[in-house]
Coordinates of C-alpha atoms in Angstrom, one line a residue:
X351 CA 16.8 -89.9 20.1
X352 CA 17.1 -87.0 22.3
X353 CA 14.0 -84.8 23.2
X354 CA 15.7 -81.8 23.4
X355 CA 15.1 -78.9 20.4
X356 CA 18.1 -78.3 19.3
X357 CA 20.0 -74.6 18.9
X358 CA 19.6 -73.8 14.8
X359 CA 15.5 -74.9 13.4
X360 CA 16.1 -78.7 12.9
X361 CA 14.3 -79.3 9.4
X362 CA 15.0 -75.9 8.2
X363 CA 11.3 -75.0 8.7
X364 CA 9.0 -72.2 11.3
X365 CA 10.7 -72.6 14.5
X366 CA 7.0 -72.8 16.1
X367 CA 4.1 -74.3 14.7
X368 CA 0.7 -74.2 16.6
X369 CA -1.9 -77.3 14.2
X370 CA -5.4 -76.6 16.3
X371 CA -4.3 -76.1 19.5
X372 CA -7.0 -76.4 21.8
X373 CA -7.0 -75.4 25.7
X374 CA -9.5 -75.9 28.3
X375 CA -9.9 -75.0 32.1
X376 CA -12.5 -77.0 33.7
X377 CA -15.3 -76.0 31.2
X378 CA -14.0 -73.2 29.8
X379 CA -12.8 -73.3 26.4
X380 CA -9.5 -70.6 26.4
X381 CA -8.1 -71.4 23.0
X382 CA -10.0 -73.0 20.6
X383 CA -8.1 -73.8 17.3
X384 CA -5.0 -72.1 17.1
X385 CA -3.3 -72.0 13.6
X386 CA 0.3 -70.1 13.9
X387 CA 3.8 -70.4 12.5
X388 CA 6.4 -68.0 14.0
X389 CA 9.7 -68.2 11.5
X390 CA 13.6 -68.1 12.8
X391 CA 14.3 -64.8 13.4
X392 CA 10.8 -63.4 13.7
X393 CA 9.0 -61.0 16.0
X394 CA 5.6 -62.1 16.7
X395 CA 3.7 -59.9 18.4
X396 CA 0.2 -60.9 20.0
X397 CA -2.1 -58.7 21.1
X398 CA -5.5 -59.0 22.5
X399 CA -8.4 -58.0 25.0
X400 CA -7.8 -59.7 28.8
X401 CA -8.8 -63.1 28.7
X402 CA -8.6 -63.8 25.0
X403 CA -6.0 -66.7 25.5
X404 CA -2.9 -64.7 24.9
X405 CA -1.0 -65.9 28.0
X406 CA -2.5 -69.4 27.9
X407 CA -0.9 -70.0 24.3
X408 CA 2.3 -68.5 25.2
X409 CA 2.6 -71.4 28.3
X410 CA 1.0 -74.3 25.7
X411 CA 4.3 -73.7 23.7
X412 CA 6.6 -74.0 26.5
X413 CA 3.9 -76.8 28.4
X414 CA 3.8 -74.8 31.4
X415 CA -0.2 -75.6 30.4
X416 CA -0.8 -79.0 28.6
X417 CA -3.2 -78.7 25.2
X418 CA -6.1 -80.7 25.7
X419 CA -6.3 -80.9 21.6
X420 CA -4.1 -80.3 18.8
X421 CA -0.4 -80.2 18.3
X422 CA 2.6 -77.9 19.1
X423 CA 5.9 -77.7 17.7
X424 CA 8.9 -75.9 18.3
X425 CA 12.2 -75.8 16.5
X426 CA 10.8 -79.1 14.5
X427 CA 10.1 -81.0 17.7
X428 CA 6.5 -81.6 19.4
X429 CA 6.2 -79.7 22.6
X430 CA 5.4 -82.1 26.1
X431 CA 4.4 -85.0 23.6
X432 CA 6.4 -88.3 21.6
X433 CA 3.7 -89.2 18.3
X434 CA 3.4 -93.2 17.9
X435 CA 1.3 -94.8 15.7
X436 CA -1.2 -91.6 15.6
X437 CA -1.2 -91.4 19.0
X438 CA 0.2 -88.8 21.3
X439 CA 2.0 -90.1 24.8
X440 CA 3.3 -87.5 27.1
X441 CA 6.8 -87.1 28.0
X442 CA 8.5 -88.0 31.6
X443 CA 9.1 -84.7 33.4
X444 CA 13.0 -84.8 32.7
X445 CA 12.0 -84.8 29.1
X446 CA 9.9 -81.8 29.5
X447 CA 12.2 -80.1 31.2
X448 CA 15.1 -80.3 28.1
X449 CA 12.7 -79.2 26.3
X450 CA 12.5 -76.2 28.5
X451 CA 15.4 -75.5 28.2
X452 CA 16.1 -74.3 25.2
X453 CA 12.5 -71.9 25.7
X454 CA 12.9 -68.6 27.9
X455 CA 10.9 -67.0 29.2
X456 CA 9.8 -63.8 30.6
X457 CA 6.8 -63.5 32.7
X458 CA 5.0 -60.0 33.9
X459 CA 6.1 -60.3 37.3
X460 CA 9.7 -60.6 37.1
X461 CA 10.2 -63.6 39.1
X462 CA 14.1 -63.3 41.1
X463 CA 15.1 -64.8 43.8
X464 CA 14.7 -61.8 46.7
X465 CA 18.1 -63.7 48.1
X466 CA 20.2 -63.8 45.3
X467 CA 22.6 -61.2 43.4
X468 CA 21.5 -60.0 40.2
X469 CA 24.3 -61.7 39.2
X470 CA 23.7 -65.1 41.1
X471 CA 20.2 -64.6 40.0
X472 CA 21.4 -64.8 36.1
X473 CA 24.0 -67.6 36.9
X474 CA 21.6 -70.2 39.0
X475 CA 20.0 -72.1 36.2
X476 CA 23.4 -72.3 34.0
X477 CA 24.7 -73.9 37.0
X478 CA 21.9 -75.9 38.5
X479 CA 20.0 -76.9 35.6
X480 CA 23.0 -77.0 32.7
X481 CA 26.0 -78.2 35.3
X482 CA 28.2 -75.7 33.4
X483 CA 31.5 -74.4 34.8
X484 CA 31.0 -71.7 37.6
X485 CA 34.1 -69.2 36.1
X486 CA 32.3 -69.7 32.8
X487 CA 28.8 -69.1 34.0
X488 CA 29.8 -65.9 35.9
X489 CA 31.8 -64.9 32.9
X490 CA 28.6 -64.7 30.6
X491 CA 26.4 -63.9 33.3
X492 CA 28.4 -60.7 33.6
X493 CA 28.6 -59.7 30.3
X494 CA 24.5 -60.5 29.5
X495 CA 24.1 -58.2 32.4
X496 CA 26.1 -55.6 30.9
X497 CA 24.2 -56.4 27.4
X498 CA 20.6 -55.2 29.5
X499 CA 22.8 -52.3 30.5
X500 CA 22.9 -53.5 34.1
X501 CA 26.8 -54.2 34.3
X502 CA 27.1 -51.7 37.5
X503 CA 24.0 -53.8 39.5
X504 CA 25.8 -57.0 39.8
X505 CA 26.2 -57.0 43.4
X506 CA 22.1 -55.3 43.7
X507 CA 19.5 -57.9 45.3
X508 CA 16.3 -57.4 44.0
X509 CA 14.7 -55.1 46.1
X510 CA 17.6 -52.5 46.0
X511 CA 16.4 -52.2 41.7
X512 CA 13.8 -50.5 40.2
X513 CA 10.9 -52.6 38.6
X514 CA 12.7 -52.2 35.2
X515 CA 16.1 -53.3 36.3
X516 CA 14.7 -56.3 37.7
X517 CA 12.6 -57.1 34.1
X518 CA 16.1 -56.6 33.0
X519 CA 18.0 -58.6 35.2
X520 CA 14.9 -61.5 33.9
X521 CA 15.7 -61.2 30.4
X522 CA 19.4 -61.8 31.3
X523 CA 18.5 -64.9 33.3
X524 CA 16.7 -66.4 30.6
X525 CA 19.2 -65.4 27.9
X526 CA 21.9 -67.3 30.0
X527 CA 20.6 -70.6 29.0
X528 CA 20.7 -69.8 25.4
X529 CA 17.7 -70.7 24.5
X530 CA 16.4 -71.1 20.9
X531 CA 13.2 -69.1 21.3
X532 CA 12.1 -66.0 23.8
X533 CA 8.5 -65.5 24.8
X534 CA 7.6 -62.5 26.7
X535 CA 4.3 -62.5 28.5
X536 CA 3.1 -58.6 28.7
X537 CA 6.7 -58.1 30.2
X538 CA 6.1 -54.1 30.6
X539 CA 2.5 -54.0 32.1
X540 CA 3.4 -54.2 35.9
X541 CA 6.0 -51.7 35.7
X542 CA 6.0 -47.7 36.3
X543 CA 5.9 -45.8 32.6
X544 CA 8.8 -44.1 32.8
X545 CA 10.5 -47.3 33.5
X546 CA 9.2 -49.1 30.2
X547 CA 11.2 -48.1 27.6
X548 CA 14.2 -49.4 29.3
X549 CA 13.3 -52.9 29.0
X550 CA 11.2 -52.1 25.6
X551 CA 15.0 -51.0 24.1
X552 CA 16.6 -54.7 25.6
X553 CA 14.5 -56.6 23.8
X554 CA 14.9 -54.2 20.4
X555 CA 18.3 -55.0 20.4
X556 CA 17.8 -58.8 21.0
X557 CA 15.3 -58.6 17.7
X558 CA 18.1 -56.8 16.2
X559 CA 20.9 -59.5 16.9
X560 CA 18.2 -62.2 15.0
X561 CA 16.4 -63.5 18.5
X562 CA 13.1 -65.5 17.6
X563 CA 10.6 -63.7 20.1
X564 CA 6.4 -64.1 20.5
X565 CA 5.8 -60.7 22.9
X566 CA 2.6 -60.3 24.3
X567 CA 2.0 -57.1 24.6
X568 CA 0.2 -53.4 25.0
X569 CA 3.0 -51.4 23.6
X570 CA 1.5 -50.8 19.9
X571 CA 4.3 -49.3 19.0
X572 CA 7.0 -51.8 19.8
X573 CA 4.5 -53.9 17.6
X574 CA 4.7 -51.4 15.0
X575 CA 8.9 -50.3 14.8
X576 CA 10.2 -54.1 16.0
X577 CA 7.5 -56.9 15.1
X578 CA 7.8 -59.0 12.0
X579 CA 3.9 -60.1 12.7
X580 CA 1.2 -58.8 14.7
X581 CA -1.2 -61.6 15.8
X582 CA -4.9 -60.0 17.5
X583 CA -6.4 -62.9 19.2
X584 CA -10.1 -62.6 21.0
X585 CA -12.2 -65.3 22.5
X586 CA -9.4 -68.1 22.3
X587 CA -8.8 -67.4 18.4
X588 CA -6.3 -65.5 15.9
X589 CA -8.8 -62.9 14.7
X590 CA -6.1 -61.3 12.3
X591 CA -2.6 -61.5 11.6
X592 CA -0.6 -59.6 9.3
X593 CA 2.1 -57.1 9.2
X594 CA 2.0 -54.7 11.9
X595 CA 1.8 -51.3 10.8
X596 CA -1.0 -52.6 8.0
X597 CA -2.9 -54.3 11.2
X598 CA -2.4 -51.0 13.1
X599 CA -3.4 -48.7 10.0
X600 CA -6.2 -50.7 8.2
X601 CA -7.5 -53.4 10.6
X602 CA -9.7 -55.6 8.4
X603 CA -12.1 -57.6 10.5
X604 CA -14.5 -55.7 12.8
X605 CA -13.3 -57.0 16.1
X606 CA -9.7 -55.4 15.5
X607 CA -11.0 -52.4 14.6
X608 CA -13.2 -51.9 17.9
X609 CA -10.3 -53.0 20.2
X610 CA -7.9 -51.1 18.5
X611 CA -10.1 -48.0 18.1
X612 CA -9.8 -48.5 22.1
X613 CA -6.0 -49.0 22.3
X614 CA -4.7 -46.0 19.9

């Protein structure tokens, strides 16, 4: 049996579900009993204070961090782990990285290779990592850069775009391996402003065209107009959850409140 998760949610149910997830560094406790199930389809977003485990639970689901407790599954399949007998046993790297596979990714700092073409940049992994045909790759490449609206940057190397092209050129790279689910780690906090709503309006569409995505984020409204869920987590736990603009409007529990009373 492969390891792999699949394109379509293999047993028809959430395509992520956190059972007590529980992550430690060294002695501190960063998430301690996480409960979640993100649905096919569904915009997730998480919001948060720094340092209340946001980031760390996005990287549990793809195991760029290992749980130290707890389980994690995504599109049906446990995350980094085979279950025998009640007992968890962890996967060989190669297995992992299948797994990966079908999770991208999109990190704060946009991550390109300063030597590569936006388009090379968006074509590497396909190639590398997938062995896929090169005329193919650069055929899909080319239109997913024209999809982030980046069509005429092809040629560009990194330094010659603006930070929000290169977000853009990021989300194309991790769209060319087709993954199952998206997971955007505060994707528009290191760029200018006036730049943010270009890469705000990429991912709108992709929630449009049916994209699973868990977006960490600032931007309260993105949360409000394009989130299916709003998540607040603080001191390594879900606080609240619930539908955005009803989390936004009428935050229940006192900790929302105060943070949002900061935020709005």
């Amino acid at each position: 049996m492969s390891d792999a998760l699949g394109k379509g949610p293999a047993t028809g149910g959430p395509m992520v579900r956190a059972e007590q997830v529980h992550k430690s560094f060294g002695r501190t406790e960063v998430l301690k009993g996480i409960d979640l199930e993100v649905e096919p389809g569904e915009v997730m977003c998480v919001i948060g204070p720094s340092g209340s485990g946001k980031s760390t639970f996005l990287r549990c689901i793809n195991h760029l961090e290992k749980i130290n407790a707890g389980r994690l599954y995504v599109n049906g399949h446990l995350v980094g782990y085979r279950e025998k007998g009640g007992k968890l046993y962890e996967l060989r790297d190669k297995e992992v990285a299948a797994q990966r596979r079908e999770i991208g990714m999109v990190f704060q700092r946009f991550n390109l290779f300063p030597h590569m073409t936006a388009l090379e940049n968006v074509m590497e992994a396909p190639v590398r990592v997938k062995r896929q045909r090169k005329a193919d790759v650069r055929e899909r490449a080319t239109a997913l850069l024209d999809r982030v609206g980046l069509g005429d940057k092809a040629n560009g190397y990194p330094a010659q775009l603006s930070g929000g092209q290169q977000q853009r050129v990021a989300i194309a790279r991790a769209l060319a391996m087709e993954p199952a689910l998206m997971l955007f780690d505060e994707p528009t906090s290191a760029l200018d402003p006036e730049l943010v709503g270009e890469v705000l309006e990429v991912m709108k569409q992709l929630a449009l065209d049916g994209m699973t995505m868990i977006v960490v984020t600032h931007e309260m409204g993105f949360a409000r107009e394009v989130g299916d869920s709003l998540v607040f987590m603080d001191g390594g736990v879900v606080v609240e959850k619930g539908a955005p603009r009803e989390v936004l409007a009428n935050p229940q529990h006192p900790r929302t409140q105060d943070f949002l009373s900061k935020v709005l």
